[in-house]
mmCIF file with all atom_site columns, C-alpha atoms in Angstrom:
data_model
loop_
_atom_site.group_PDB
_atom_site.id
_atom_site.type_symbol
_atom_site.label_atom_id
_atom_site.label_alt_id
_atom_site.label_comp_id
_atom_site.label_asym_id
_atom_site.label_entity_id
_atom_site.label_seq_id
_atom_site.pdbx_PDB_ins_code
_atom_site.Cartn_x
_atom_site.Cartn_y
_atom_site.Cartn_z
_atom_site.occupancy
_atom_site.B_iso_or_equiv
_atom_site.pdbx_formal_charge
_atom_site.auth_seq_id
_atom_site.auth_comp_id
_atom_site.auth_asym_id
_atom_site.auth_atom_id
_atom_site.pdbx_PDB_model_num
ATOM 1   C CA . MET A 1 1   ? -87.371 11.432 77.362  1.00 46.00 ? 1   MET A CA 1
ATOM 2   C CA . LEU A 1 2   ? -87.581 8.005  77.258  1.00 49.00 ? 2   LEU A CA 1
ATOM 3   C CA . LEU A 1 3   ? -84.768 5.816  75.585  1.00 51.00 ? 3   LEU A CA 1
ATOM 4   C CA . ALA A 1 4   ? -84.959 1.399  74.831  1.00 60.00 ? 4   ALA A CA 1
ATOM 5   C CA . GLY A 1 5   ? -81.977 -0.574 75.335  1.00 61.00 ? 5   GLY A CA 1
ATOM 6   C CA . GLN A 1 6   ? -79.083 0.201  73.314  1.00 67.00 ? 6   GLN A CA 1
ATOM 7   C CA . GLN A 1 7   ? -80.322 3.749  72.618  1.00 66.00 ? 7   GLN A CA 1
ATOM 8   C CA . GLN A 1 8   ? -80.265 3.805  76.260  1.00 62.00 ? 8   GLN A CA 1
ATOM 9   C CA . ASP A 1 9   ? -76.688 2.708  77.046  1.00 69.00 ? 9   ASP A CA 1
ATOM 10  C CA . ALA A 1 10  ? -75.083 4.863  74.783  1.00 69.00 ? 10  ALA A CA 1
ATOM 11  C CA . TYR A 1 11  ? -76.787 7.791  76.124  1.00 63.00 ? 11  TYR A CA 1
ATOM 12  C CA . ILE A 1 12  ? -75.769 7.144  79.138  1.00 62.00 ? 12  ILE A CA 1
ATOM 13  C CA . GLN A 1 13  ? -72.471 6.541  78.053  1.00 66.00 ? 13  GLN A CA 1
ATOM 14  C CA . ARG A 1 14  ? -72.543 10.201 76.192  1.00 65.00 ? 14  ARG A CA 1
ATOM 15  C CA . LEU A 1 15  ? -73.105 11.663 79.450  1.00 55.00 ? 15  LEU A CA 1
ATOM 16  C CA . ARG A 1 16  ? -70.662 10.165 81.699  1.00 59.00 ? 16  ARG A CA 1
ATOM 17  C CA . ALA A 1 17  ? -67.776 11.018 78.678  1.00 61.00 ? 17  ALA A CA 1
ATOM 18  C CA . SER A 1 18  ? -69.401 14.640 78.969  1.00 55.00 ? 18  SER A CA 1
ATOM 19  C CA . ALA A 1 19  ? -68.960 14.703 82.777  1.00 52.00 ? 19  ALA A CA 1
ATOM 20  C CA . MET A 1 20  ? -65.355 13.755 82.789  1.00 52.00 ? 20  MET A CA 1
ATOM 21  C CA . SER A 1 21  ? -64.567 16.021 80.287  1.00 53.00 ? 21  SER A CA 1
ATOM 22  C CA . MET A 1 22  ? -66.185 18.682 81.901  1.00 53.00 ? 22  MET A CA 1
ATOM 23  C CA . SER A 1 23  ? -64.362 17.522 84.855  1.00 61.00 ? 23  SER A CA 1
ATOM 24  C CA . THR A 1 24  ? -60.970 17.833 83.515  1.00 76.00 ? 24  THR A CA 1
ATOM 25  C CA . LYS A 1 25  ? -61.426 20.950 82.185  1.00 86.00 ? 25  LYS A CA 1
ATOM 26  C CA . GLN A 1 26  ? -59.328 23.974 84.275  1.00 94.00 ? 26  GLN A CA 1
ATOM 27  C CA . LEU A 1 27  ? -61.956 26.453 85.315  1.00 97.00 ? 27  LEU A CA 1
ATOM 28  C CA . LYS A 1 28  ? -61.309 30.166 84.248  1.00 98.00 ? 28  LYS A CA 1
ATOM 29  C CA . ILE A 1 29  ? -62.454 32.270 87.244  1.00 98.00 ? 29  ILE A CA 1
ATOM 30  C CA . LEU A 1 30  ? -62.842 36.430 87.119  1.00 98.00 ? 30  LEU A CA 1
ATOM 31  C CA . GLY A 1 31  ? -62.322 38.395 90.108  1.00 98.00 ? 31  GLY A CA 1
ATOM 32  C CA . LEU A 1 32  ? -63.661 42.110 89.953  1.00 98.00 ? 32  LEU A CA 1
ATOM 33  C CA . ALA A 1 33  ? -64.323 44.593 92.827  1.00 97.00 ? 33  ALA A CA 1
ATOM 34  C CA . GLY A 1 34  ? -66.165 47.366 93.543  1.00 96.00 ? 34  GLY A CA 1
ATOM 35  C CA . GLU A 1 35  ? -63.363 50.011 94.174  1.00 95.00 ? 35  GLU A CA 1
ATOM 36  C CA . TYR A 1 36  ? -60.724 51.278 92.070  1.00 93.00 ? 36  TYR A CA 1
ATOM 37  C CA . ARG A 1 37  ? -57.541 49.676 93.973  1.00 87.00 ? 37  ARG A CA 1
ATOM 38  C CA . PRO A 1 38  ? -56.585 45.989 94.309  1.00 87.00 ? 38  PRO A CA 1
ATOM 39  C CA . THR A 1 39  ? -55.614 46.817 97.915  1.00 91.00 ? 39  THR A CA 1
ATOM 40  C CA . SER A 1 40  ? -59.235 48.011 99.050  1.00 94.00 ? 40  SER A CA 1
ATOM 41  C CA . LYS A 1 41  ? -61.128 45.705 101.349 1.00 94.00 ? 41  LYS A CA 1
ATOM 42  C CA . SER A 1 42  ? -63.352 44.499 98.139  1.00 95.00 ? 42  SER A CA 1
ATOM 43  C CA . GLY A 1 43  ? -59.999 44.103 96.055  1.00 96.00 ? 43  GLY A CA 1
ATOM 44  C CA . MET A 1 44  ? -58.431 42.309 98.973  1.00 97.00 ? 44  MET A CA 1
ATOM 45  C CA . LEU A 1 45  ? -61.428 40.302 99.605  1.00 97.00 ? 45  LEU A CA 1
ATOM 46  C CA . VAL A 1 46  ? -62.272 39.128 95.825  1.00 97.00 ? 46  VAL A CA 1
ATOM 47  C CA . ASN A 1 47  ? -57.879 38.209 95.631  1.00 97.00 ? 47  ASN A CA 1
ATOM 48  C CA . ALA A 1 48  ? -58.079 35.951 98.626  1.00 97.00 ? 48  ALA A CA 1
ATOM 49  C CA . ALA A 1 49  ? -60.571 34.166 97.054  1.00 97.00 ? 49  ALA A CA 1
ATOM 50  C CA . LEU A 1 50  ? -59.006 34.006 93.834  1.00 98.00 ? 50  LEU A CA 1
ATOM 51  C CA . LYS A 1 51  ? -55.956 32.353 95.764  1.00 97.00 ? 51  LYS A CA 1
ATOM 52  C CA . VAL A 1 52  ? -57.744 29.652 96.879  1.00 97.00 ? 52  VAL A CA 1
ATOM 53  C CA . ALA A 1 53  ? -59.514 28.754 93.357  1.00 97.00 ? 53  ALA A CA 1
ATOM 54  C CA . GLU A 1 54  ? -55.970 28.882 92.249  1.00 97.00 ? 54  GLU A CA 1
ATOM 55  C CA . ALA A 1 55  ? -55.071 26.558 94.901  1.00 96.00 ? 55  ALA A CA 1
ATOM 56  C CA . SER A 1 56  ? -57.690 24.166 93.560  1.00 95.00 ? 56  SER A CA 1
ATOM 57  C CA . GLY A 1 57  ? -56.449 24.197 90.306  1.00 96.00 ? 57  GLY A CA 1
ATOM 58  C CA . ALA A 1 58  ? -58.646 27.221 88.647  1.00 97.00 ? 58  ALA A CA 1
ATOM 59  C CA . GLU A 1 59  ? -57.075 29.635 86.421  1.00 98.00 ? 59  GLU A CA 1
ATOM 60  C CA . VAL A 1 60  ? -57.797 33.273 87.693  1.00 98.00 ? 60  VAL A CA 1
ATOM 61  C CA . VAL A 1 61  ? -57.954 36.776 86.566  1.00 98.00 ? 61  VAL A CA 1
ATOM 62  C CA . PHE A 1 62  ? -58.578 39.777 88.394  1.00 98.00 ? 62  PHE A CA 1
ATOM 63  C CA . TRP A 1 63  ? -59.777 42.927 86.633  1.00 98.00 ? 63  TRP A CA 1
ATOM 64  C CA . ASP A 1 64  ? -57.779 45.823 88.278  1.00 96.00 ? 64  ASP A CA 1
ATOM 65  C CA . LEU A 1 65  ? -60.075 48.887 87.372  1.00 96.00 ? 65  LEU A CA 1
ATOM 66  C CA . ASN A 1 66  ? -57.336 51.280 88.475  1.00 95.00 ? 66  ASN A CA 1
ATOM 67  C CA . GLU A 1 67  ? -55.503 49.937 85.796  1.00 96.00 ? 67  GLU A CA 1
ATOM 68  C CA . ARG A 1 68  ? -58.113 49.290 83.186  1.00 97.00 ? 68  ARG A CA 1
ATOM 69  C CA . PRO A 1 69  ? -61.517 51.682 84.083  1.00 97.00 ? 69  PRO A CA 1
ATOM 70  C CA . LEU A 1 70  ? -64.292 51.186 82.574  1.00 98.00 ? 70  LEU A CA 1
ATOM 71  C CA . PRO A 1 71  ? -66.231 54.374 80.951  1.00 98.00 ? 71  PRO A CA 1
ATOM 72  C CA . LEU A 1 72  ? -69.646 55.004 82.602  1.00 97.00 ? 72  LEU A CA 1
ATOM 73  C CA . VAL A 1 73  ? -72.291 53.554 80.243  1.00 96.00 ? 73  VAL A CA 1
ATOM 74  C CA . GLY A 1 74  ? -73.725 56.231 78.357  1.00 95.00 ? 74  GLY A CA 1
ATOM 75  C CA . GLU A 1 75  ? -70.763 58.497 78.436  1.00 95.00 ? 75  GLU A CA 1
ATOM 76  C CA . GLU A 1 76  ? -69.654 59.723 74.971  1.00 96.00 ? 76  GLU A CA 1
ATOM 77  C CA . GLY A 1 77  ? -67.490 57.118 73.279  1.00 95.00 ? 77  GLY A CA 1
ATOM 78  C CA . CYS A 1 78  ? -68.114 54.403 75.332  1.00 96.00 ? 78  CYS A CA 1
ATOM 79  C CA . TRP A 1 79  ? -69.635 51.841 73.349  1.00 95.00 ? 79  TRP A CA 1
ATOM 80  C CA . SER A 1 80  ? -66.400 51.545 71.095  1.00 97.00 ? 80  SER A CA 1
ATOM 81  C CA . HIS A 1 81  ? -63.774 51.824 74.411  1.00 98.00 ? 81  HIS A CA 1
ATOM 82  C CA . PRO A 1 82  ? -61.142 49.643 74.387  1.00 98.00 ? 82  PRO A CA 1
ATOM 83  C CA . ASN A 1 83  ? -61.166 48.590 77.780  1.00 98.00 ? 83  ASN A CA 1
ATOM 84  C CA . VAL A 1 84  ? -65.126 47.692 77.642  1.00 98.00 ? 84  VAL A CA 1
ATOM 85  C CA . ALA A 1 85  ? -64.041 45.543 74.683  1.00 98.00 ? 85  ALA A CA 1
ATOM 86  C CA . ALA A 1 86  ? -61.520 43.949 76.480  1.00 98.00 ? 86  ALA A CA 1
ATOM 87  C CA . PHE A 1 87  ? -64.059 43.319 79.036  1.00 98.00 ? 87  PHE A CA 1
ATOM 88  C CA . GLN A 1 88  ? -66.524 41.842 77.774  1.00 98.00 ? 88  GLN A CA 1
ATOM 89  C CA . GLU A 1 89  ? -64.145 39.077 75.895  1.00 98.00 ? 89  GLU A CA 1
ATOM 90  C CA . LEU A 1 90  ? -62.826 38.356 79.416  1.00 98.00 ? 90  LEU A CA 1
ATOM 91  C CA . LEU A 1 91  ? -66.065 37.593 80.371  1.00 98.00 ? 91  LEU A CA 1
ATOM 92  C CA . THR A 1 92  ? -66.914 35.240 77.506  1.00 98.00 ? 92  THR A CA 1
ATOM 93  C CA . GLU A 1 93  ? -64.222 33.788 78.049  1.00 98.00 ? 93  GLU A CA 1
ATOM 94  C CA . CYS A 1 94  ? -64.347 32.871 82.020  1.00 98.00 ? 94  CYS A CA 1
ATOM 95  C CA . ASP A 1 95  ? -66.432 30.218 83.820  1.00 98.00 ? 95  ASP A CA 1
ATOM 96  C CA . ALA A 1 96  ? -67.070 31.860 86.925  1.00 98.00 ? 96  ALA A CA 1
ATOM 97  C CA . PHE A 1 97  ? -66.741 35.218 88.923  1.00 98.00 ? 97  PHE A CA 1
ATOM 98  C CA . PHE A 1 98  ? -66.178 36.481 92.081  1.00 98.00 ? 98  PHE A CA 1
ATOM 99  C CA . LEU A 1 99  ? -67.904 40.168 92.646  1.00 98.00 ? 99  LEU A CA 1
ATOM 100 C CA . CYS A 1 100 ? -67.810 42.116 95.939  1.00 97.00 ? 100 CYS A CA 1
ATOM 101 C CA . SER A 1 101 ? -68.437 45.569 96.777  1.00 96.00 ? 101 SER A CA 1
ATOM 102 C CA . PRO A 1 102 ? -68.286 47.558 99.538  1.00 95.00 ? 102 PRO A CA 1
ATOM 103 C CA . GLU A 1 103 ? -72.052 48.759 101.232 1.00 93.00 ? 103 GLU A CA 1
ATOM 104 C CA . TYR A 1 104 ? -72.693 52.405 100.585 1.00 91.00 ? 104 TYR A CA 1
ATOM 105 C CA . HIS A 1 105 ? -75.815 53.948 101.781 1.00 90.00 ? 105 HIS A CA 1
ATOM 106 C CA . GLY A 1 106 ? -77.528 50.797 101.766 1.00 90.00 ? 106 GLY A CA 1
ATOM 107 C CA . THR A 1 107 ? -76.515 49.066 98.513  1.00 94.00 ? 107 THR A CA 1
ATOM 108 C CA . MET A 1 108 ? -73.713 48.302 96.061  1.00 96.00 ? 108 MET A CA 1
ATOM 109 C CA . SER A 1 109 ? -71.035 50.908 94.911  1.00 96.00 ? 109 SER A CA 1
ATOM 110 C CA . GLY A 1 110 ? -71.595 52.947 91.692  1.00 96.00 ? 110 GLY A CA 1
ATOM 111 C CA . VAL A 1 111 ? -68.425 51.280 90.579  1.00 97.00 ? 111 VAL A CA 1
ATOM 112 C CA . MET A 1 112 ? -69.980 47.518 90.957  1.00 97.00 ? 112 MET A CA 1
ATOM 113 C CA . LYS A 1 113 ? -73.095 48.660 89.460  1.00 97.00 ? 113 LYS A CA 1
ATOM 114 C CA . ASN A 1 114 ? -71.333 50.503 86.229  1.00 97.00 ? 114 ASN A CA 1
ATOM 115 C CA . THR A 1 115 ? -68.847 47.425 86.024  1.00 97.00 ? 115 THR A CA 1
ATOM 116 C CA . MET A 1 116 ? -72.362 45.149 86.041  1.00 97.00 ? 116 MET A CA 1
ATOM 117 C CA . ASP A 1 117 ? -73.980 47.373 83.461  1.00 97.00 ? 117 ASP A CA 1
ATOM 118 C CA . TRP A 1 118 ? -71.059 45.985 81.260  1.00 98.00 ? 118 TRP A CA 1
ATOM 119 C CA . MET A 1 119 ? -72.115 42.540 81.549  1.00 98.00 ? 119 MET A CA 1
ATOM 120 C CA . TYR A 1 120 ? -74.870 40.830 79.598  1.00 97.00 ? 120 TYR A CA 1
ATOM 121 C CA . ASP A 1 121 ? -76.548 37.494 78.871  1.00 96.00 ? 121 ASP A CA 1
ATOM 122 C CA . LYS A 1 122 ? -74.232 36.801 76.113  1.00 96.00 ? 122 LYS A CA 1
ATOM 123 C CA . HIS A 1 123 ? -71.067 37.217 78.108  1.00 97.00 ? 123 HIS A CA 1
ATOM 124 C CA . VAL A 1 124 ? -72.237 35.879 81.226  1.00 97.00 ? 124 VAL A CA 1
ATOM 125 C CA . GLY A 1 125 ? -75.267 34.002 80.626  1.00 96.00 ? 125 GLY A CA 1
ATOM 126 C CA . GLY A 1 126 ? -75.612 30.029 82.319  1.00 95.00 ? 126 GLY A CA 1
ATOM 127 C CA . LYS A 1 127 ? -71.990 31.131 84.459  1.00 97.00 ? 127 LYS A CA 1
ATOM 128 C CA . VAL A 1 128 ? -71.644 30.706 88.208  1.00 96.00 ? 128 VAL A CA 1
ATOM 129 C CA . PHE A 1 129 ? -70.826 34.118 90.515  1.00 98.00 ? 129 PHE A CA 1
ATOM 130 C CA . GLY A 1 130 ? -69.597 34.059 93.871  1.00 97.00 ? 130 GLY A CA 1
ATOM 131 C CA . LEU A 1 131 ? -70.960 37.335 95.690  1.00 97.00 ? 131 LEU A CA 1
ATOM 132 C CA . MET A 1 132 ? -69.165 39.064 98.637  1.00 96.00 ? 132 MET A CA 1
ATOM 133 C CA . SER A 1 133 ? -69.586 42.177 100.762 1.00 95.00 ? 133 SER A CA 1
ATOM 134 C CA . THR A 1 134 ? -67.991 44.652 102.759 1.00 93.00 ? 134 THR A CA 1
ATOM 135 C CA . LEU A 1 135 ? -69.405 46.214 105.471 1.00 89.00 ? 135 LEU A CA 1
ATOM 136 C CA . GLY A 1 136 ? -67.463 48.306 108.208 1.00 82.00 ? 136 GLY A CA 1
ATOM 137 C CA . GLY A 1 137 ? -68.776 46.802 111.759 1.00 75.00 ? 137 GLY A CA 1
ATOM 138 C CA . VAL A 1 138 ? -72.453 46.032 110.577 1.00 74.00 ? 138 VAL A CA 1
ATOM 139 C CA . THR A 1 139 ? -73.806 42.760 109.464 1.00 72.00 ? 139 THR A CA 1
ATOM 140 C CA . ASN A 1 140 ? -76.186 43.445 106.517 1.00 74.00 ? 140 ASN A CA 1
ATOM 141 C CA . ALA A 1 141 ? -77.142 41.729 103.644 1.00 88.00 ? 141 ALA A CA 1
ATOM 142 C CA . ASN A 1 142 ? -78.305 44.403 101.587 1.00 92.00 ? 142 ASN A CA 1
ATOM 143 C CA . THR A 1 143 ? -75.615 44.465 98.617  1.00 94.00 ? 143 THR A CA 1
ATOM 144 C CA . LEU A 1 144 ? -75.878 41.088 98.269  1.00 95.00 ? 144 LEU A CA 1
ATOM 145 C CA . ASN A 1 145 ? -79.135 40.786 97.485  1.00 95.00 ? 145 ASN A CA 1
ATOM 146 C CA . HIS A 1 146 ? -79.257 43.782 95.238  1.00 96.00 ? 146 HIS A CA 1
ATOM 147 C CA . MET A 1 147 ? -76.047 42.527 93.432  1.00 96.00 ? 147 MET A CA 1
ATOM 148 C CA . ARG A 1 148 ? -78.231 39.094 93.223  1.00 96.00 ? 148 ARG A CA 1
ATOM 149 C CA . ILE A 1 149 ? -81.245 40.819 91.760  1.00 96.00 ? 149 ILE A CA 1
ATOM 150 C CA . ALA A 1 150 ? -79.040 42.628 89.145  1.00 95.00 ? 150 ALA A CA 1
ATOM 151 C CA . LEU A 1 151 ? -77.452 39.767 88.084  1.00 95.00 ? 151 LEU A CA 1
ATOM 152 C CA . ARG A 1 152 ? -80.826 37.696 87.561  1.00 93.00 ? 152 ARG A CA 1
ATOM 153 C CA . TRP A 1 153 ? -81.991 40.235 84.971  1.00 90.00 ? 153 TRP A CA 1
ATOM 154 C CA . LEU A 1 154 ? -78.999 39.249 83.157  1.00 87.00 ? 154 LEU A CA 1
#
């Protein structure tokens, strides 16, 4: 877009005002673990990341799948389940997400995959994801790669 003179100055001023308003907005970050217990390794890692974000001024939320489980996608009554509605509303409200999954048999857990299956572009499109994985004693990036690939489809 080519602008001249006053038009360009006005455009730049709008951009500056927009950038200032974006930097003063408190981010809301949702943490999701691919295990049912917040005391699991994935739960602890997500909560550690949320604590750092909170110390930096973000509003943080951890979705506890033990307290508010999400039904399996496709099971009877899943599309009208109250936890699904609450989860998707929270996804829409959040600016960013921390996801952590254990690596089971070379990929993310079924719990993480089912959680991701409830996310749609209308909830998370254009938003930022921080991905983490836990794996006992072995260095591997399969889970991170699979999570990244799945999220690209949203």
